[in-house]
GROMACS .gro file of N, CA, C and O in nm:
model
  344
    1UNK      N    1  22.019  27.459   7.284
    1UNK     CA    2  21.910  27.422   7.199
    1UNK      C    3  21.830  27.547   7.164
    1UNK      O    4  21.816  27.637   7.246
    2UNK      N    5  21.777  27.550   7.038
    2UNK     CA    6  21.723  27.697   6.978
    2UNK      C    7  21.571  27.658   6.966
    2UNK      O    8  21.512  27.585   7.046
    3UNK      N    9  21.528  27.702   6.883
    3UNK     CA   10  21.378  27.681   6.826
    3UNK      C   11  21.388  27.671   6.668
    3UNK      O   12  21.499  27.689   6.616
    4UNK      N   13  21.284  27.645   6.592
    4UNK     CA   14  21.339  27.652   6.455
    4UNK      C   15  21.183  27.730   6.430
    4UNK      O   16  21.160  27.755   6.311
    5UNK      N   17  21.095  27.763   6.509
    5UNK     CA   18  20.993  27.858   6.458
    5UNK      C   19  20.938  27.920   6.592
    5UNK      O   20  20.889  27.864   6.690
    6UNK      N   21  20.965  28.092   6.558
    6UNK     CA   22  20.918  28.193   6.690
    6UNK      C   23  20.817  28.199   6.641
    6UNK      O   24  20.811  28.169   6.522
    7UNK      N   25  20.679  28.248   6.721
    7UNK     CA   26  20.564  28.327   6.666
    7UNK      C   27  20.579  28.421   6.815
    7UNK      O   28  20.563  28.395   6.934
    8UNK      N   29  20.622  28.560   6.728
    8UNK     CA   30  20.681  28.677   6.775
    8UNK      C   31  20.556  28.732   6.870
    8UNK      O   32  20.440  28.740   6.830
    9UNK      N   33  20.585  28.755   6.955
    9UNK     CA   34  20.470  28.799   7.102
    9UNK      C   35  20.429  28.944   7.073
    9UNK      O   36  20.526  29.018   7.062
   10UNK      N   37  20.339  28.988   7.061
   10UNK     CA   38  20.285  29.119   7.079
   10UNK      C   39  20.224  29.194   6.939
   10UNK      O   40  20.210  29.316   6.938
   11UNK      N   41  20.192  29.113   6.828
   11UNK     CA   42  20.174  29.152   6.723
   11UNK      C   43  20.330  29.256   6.678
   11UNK      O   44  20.342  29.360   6.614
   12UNK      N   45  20.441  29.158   6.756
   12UNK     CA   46  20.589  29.251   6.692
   12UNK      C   47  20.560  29.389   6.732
   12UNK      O   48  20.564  29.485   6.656
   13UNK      N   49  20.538  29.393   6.831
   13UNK     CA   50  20.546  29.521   6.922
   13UNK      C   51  20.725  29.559   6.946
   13UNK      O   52  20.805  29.466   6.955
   14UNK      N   53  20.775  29.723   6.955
   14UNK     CA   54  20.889  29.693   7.002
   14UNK      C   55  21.011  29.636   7.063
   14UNK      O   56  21.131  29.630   7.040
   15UNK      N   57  20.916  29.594   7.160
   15UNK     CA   58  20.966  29.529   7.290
   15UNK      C   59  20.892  29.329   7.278
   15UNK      O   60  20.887  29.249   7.371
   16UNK      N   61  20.860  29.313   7.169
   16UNK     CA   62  20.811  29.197   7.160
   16UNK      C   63  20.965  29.069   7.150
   16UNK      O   64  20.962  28.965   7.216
   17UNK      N   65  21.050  29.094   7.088
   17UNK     CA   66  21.141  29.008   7.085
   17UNK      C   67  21.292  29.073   7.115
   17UNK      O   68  21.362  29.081   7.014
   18UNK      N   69  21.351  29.120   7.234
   18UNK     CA   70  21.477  29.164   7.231
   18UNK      C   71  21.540  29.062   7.248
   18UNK      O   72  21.509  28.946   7.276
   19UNK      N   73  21.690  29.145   7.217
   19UNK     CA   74  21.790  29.083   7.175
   19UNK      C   75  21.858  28.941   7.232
   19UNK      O   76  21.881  28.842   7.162
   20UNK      N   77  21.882  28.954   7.372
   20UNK     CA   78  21.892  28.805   7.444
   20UNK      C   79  21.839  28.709   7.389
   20UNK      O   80  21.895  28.610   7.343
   21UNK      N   81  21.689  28.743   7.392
   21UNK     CA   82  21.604  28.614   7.385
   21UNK      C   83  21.600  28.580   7.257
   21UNK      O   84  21.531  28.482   7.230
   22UNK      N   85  21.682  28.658   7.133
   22UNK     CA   86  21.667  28.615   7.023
   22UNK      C   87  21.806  28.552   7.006
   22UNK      O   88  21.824  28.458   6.930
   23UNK      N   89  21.917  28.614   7.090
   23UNK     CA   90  22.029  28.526   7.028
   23UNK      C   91  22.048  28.416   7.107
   23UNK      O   92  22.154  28.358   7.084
   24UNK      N   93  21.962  28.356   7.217
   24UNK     CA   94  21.967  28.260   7.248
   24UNK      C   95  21.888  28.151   7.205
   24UNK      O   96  21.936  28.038   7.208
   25UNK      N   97  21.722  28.178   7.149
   25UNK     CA   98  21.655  28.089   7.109
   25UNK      C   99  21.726  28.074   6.915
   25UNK      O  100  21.700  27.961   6.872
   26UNK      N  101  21.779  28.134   6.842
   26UNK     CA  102  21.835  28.096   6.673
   26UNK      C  103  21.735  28.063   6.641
   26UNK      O  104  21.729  27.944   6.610
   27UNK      N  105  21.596  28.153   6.629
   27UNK     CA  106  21.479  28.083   6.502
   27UNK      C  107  21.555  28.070   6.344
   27UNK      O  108  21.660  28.120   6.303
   28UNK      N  109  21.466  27.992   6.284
   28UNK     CA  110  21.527  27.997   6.121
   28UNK      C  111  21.392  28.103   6.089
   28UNK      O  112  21.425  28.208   6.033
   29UNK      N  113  21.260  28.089   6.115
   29UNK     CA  114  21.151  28.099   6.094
   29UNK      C  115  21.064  28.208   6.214
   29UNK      O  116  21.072  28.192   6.336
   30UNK      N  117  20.990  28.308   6.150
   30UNK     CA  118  20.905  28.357   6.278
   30UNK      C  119  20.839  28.417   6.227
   30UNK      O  120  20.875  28.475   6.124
   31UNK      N  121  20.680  28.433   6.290
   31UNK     CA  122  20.563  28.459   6.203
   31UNK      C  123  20.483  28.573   6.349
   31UNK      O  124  20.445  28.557   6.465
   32UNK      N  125  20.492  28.685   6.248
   32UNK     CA  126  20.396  28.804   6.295
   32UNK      C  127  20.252  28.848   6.289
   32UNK      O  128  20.192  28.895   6.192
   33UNK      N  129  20.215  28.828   6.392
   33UNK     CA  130  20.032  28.844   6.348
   33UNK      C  131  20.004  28.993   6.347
   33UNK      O  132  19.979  29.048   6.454
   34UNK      N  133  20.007  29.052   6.249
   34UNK     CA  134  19.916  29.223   6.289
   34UNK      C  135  19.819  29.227   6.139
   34UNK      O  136  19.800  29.164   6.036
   35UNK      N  137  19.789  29.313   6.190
   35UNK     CA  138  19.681  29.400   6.096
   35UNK      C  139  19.724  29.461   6.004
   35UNK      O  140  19.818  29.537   6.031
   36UNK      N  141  19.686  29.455   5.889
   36UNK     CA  142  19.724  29.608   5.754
   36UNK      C  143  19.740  29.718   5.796
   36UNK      O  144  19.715  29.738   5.915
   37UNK      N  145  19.764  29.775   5.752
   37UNK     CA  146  19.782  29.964   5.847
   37UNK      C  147  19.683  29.968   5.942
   37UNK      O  148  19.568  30.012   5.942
   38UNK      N  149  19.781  29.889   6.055
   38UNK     CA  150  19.668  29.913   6.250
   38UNK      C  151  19.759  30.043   6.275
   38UNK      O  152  19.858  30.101   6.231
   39UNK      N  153  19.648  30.055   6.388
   39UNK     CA  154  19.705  30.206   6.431
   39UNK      C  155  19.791  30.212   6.544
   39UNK      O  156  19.778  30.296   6.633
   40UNK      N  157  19.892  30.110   6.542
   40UNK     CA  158  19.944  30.072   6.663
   40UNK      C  159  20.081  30.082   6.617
   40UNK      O  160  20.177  30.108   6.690
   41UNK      N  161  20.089  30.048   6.424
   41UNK     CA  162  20.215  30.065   6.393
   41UNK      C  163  20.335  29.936   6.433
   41UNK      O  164  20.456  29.932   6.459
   42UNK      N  165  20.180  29.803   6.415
   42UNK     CA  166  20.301  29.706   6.433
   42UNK      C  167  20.243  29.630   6.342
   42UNK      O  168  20.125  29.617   6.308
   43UNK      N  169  20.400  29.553   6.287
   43UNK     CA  170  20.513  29.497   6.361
   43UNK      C  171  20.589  29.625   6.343
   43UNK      O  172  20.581  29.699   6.244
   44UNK      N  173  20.689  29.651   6.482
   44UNK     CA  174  20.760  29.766   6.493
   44UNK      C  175  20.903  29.672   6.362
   44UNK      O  176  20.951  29.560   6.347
   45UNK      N  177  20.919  29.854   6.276
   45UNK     CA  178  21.040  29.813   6.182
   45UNK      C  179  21.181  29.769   6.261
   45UNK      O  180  21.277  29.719   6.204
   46UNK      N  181  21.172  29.799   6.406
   46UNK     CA  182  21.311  29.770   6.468
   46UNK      C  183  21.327  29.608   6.520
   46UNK      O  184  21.431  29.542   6.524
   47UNK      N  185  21.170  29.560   6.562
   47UNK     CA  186  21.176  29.425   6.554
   47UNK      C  187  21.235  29.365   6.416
   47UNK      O  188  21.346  29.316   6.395
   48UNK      N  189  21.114  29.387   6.321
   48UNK     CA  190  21.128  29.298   6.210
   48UNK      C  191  21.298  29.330   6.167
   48UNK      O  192  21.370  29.232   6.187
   49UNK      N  193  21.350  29.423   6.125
   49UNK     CA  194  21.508  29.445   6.106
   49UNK      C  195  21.590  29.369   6.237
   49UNK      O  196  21.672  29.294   6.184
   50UNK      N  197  21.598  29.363   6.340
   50UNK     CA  198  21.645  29.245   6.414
   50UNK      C  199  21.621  29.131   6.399
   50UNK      O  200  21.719  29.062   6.426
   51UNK      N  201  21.521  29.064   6.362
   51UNK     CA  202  21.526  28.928   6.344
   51UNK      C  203  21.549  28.904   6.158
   51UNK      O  204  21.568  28.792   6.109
   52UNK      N  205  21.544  28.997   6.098
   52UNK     CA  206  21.600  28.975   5.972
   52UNK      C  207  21.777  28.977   5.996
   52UNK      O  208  21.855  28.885   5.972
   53UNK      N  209  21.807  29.102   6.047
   53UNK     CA  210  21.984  29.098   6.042
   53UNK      C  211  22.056  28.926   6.138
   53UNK      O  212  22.164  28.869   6.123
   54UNK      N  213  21.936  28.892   6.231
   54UNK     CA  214  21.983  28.758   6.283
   54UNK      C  215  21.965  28.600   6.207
   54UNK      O  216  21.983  28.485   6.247
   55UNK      N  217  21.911  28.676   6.052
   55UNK     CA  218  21.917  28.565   5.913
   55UNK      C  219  21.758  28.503   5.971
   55UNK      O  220  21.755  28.380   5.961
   56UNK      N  221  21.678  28.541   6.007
   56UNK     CA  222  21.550  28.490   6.083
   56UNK      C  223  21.462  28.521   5.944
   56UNK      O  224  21.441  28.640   5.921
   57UNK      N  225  21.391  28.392   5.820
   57UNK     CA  226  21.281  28.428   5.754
   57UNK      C  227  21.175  28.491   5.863
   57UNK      O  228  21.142  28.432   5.965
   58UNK      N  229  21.126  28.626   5.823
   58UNK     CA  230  21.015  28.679   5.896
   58UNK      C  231  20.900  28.658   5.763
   58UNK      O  232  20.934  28.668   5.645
   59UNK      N  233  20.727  28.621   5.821
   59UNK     CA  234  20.631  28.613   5.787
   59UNK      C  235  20.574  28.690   5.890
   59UNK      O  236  20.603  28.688   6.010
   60UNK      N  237  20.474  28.771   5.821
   60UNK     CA  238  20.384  28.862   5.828
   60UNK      C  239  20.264  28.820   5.775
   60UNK      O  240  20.243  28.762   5.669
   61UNK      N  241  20.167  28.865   5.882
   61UNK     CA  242  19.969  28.832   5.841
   61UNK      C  243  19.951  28.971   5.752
   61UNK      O  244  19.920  28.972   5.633
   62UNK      N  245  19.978  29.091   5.838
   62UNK     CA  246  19.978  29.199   5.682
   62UNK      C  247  20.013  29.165   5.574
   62UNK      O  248  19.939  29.198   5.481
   63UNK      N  249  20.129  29.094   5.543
   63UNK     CA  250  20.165  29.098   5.422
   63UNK      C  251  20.135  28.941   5.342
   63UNK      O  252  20.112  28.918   5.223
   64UNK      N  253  20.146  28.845   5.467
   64UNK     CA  254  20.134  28.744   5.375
   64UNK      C  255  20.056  28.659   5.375
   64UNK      O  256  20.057  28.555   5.310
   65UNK      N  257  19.955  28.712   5.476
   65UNK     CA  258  19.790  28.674   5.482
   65UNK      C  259  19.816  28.554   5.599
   65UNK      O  260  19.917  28.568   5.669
   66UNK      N  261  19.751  28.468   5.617
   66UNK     CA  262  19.785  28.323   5.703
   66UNK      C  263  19.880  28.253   5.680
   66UNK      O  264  19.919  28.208   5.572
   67UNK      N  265  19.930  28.238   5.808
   67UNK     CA  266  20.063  28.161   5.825
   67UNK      C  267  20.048  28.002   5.854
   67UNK      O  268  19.939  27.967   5.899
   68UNK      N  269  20.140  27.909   5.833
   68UNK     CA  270  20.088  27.781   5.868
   68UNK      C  271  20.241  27.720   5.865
   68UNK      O  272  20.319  27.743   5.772
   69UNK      N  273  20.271  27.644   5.972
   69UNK     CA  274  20.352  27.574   5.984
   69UNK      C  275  20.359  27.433   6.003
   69UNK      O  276  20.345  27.396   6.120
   70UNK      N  277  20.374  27.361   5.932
   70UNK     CA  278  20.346  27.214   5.990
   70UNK      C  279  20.531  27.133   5.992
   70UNK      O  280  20.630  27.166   5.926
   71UNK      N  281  20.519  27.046   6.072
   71UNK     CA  282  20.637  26.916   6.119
   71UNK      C  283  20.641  26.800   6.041
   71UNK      O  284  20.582  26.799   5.932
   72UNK      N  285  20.694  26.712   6.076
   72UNK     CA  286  20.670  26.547   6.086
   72UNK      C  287  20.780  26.540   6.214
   72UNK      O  288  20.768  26.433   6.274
   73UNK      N  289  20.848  26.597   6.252
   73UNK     CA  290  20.914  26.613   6.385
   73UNK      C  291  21.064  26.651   6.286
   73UNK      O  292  21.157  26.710   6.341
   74UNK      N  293  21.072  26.614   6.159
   74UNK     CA  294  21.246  26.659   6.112
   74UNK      C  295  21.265  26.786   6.079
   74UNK      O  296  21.341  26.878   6.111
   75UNK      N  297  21.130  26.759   5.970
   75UNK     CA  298  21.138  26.876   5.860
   75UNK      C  299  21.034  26.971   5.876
   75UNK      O  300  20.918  26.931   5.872
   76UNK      N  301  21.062  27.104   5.894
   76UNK     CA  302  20.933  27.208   5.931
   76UNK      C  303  20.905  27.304   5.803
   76UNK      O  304  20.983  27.386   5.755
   77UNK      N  305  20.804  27.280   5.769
   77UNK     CA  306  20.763  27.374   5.628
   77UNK      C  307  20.614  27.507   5.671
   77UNK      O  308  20.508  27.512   5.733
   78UNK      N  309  20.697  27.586   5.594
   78UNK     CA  310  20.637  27.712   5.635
   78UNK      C  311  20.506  27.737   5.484
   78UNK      O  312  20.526  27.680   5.376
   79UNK      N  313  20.421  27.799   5.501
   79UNK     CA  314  20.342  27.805   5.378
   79UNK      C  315  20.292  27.905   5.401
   79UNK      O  316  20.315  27.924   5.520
   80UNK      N  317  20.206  28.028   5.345
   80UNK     CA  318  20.131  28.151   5.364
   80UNK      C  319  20.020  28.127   5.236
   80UNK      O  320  20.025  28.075   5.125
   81UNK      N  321  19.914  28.199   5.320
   81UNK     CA  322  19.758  28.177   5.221
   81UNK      C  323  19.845  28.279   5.070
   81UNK      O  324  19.843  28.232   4.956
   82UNK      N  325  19.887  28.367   5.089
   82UNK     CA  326  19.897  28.474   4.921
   82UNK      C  327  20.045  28.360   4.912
   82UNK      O  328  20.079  28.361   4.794
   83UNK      N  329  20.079  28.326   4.942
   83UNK     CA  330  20.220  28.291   4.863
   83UNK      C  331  20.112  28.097   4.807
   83UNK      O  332  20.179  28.015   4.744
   84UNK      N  333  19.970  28.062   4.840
   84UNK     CA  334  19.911  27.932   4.755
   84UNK      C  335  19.825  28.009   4.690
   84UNK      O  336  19.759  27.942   4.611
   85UNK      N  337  19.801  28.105   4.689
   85UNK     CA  338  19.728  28.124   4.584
   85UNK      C  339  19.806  28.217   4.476
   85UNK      O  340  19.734  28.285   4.403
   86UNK      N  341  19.939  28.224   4.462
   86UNK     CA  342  19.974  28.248   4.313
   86UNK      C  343  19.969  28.139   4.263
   86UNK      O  344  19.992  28.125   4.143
   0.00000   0.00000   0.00000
C-alpha cells in the first residue's frame, strides 16, 4: 500500500525524502513548503528531481503559493492559490 499524497519533511531538505522511503510509499502527489529564495536553498534540486524522475506531481509554496488537498475518500484533488487565481 502507497500513499497518493507526501507532504515532503524538511521544507525538501536533501535528506528530506530518500530513496527507500520513496519507492516504497508511490506518491502520485507531494507538496513542498519553503520560502522564495531562503537561504537554506530548499527544496534541495536533488530531492525535487527524485520525486519528479519517480513520475511524483511535485507542488511547491515558492512557486505555487498554497497548497490544498482535499478527498471524498476516492478521489484526491490537488489545487494551488496562483494556479485559482489565473
Amino acid at each position: 500500500m502507497g500513499a497518493n499524497f507526501l507532504k515532503v519533511a524538511h521544507h525538501g531538505s536533501k535528506t528530506s525524502t530518500i530513496e527507500p522511503f520513496l519507492s516504497s510509499s508511490h506518491p502520485a502527489f507531494a507538496a513542498i513548503s519553503a520560502g522564495r529564495d531562503n537561504s537554506f536553498g530548499h527544496p534541495s534540486l536533488e530531492v525535487v528531481e527524485r520525486l519528479e524522475a519517480a513520475g511524483v506531481r511535485v507542488y511547491r509554496t515558492d512557486r505555487d503559493g498554497a497548497i490544498t488537498a482535499t478527498t471524498d475518500g476516492q478521489t484526491l484533488t490537488v489545487n494551488t492559490f496562483l494556479q485559482a487565481s489565473h
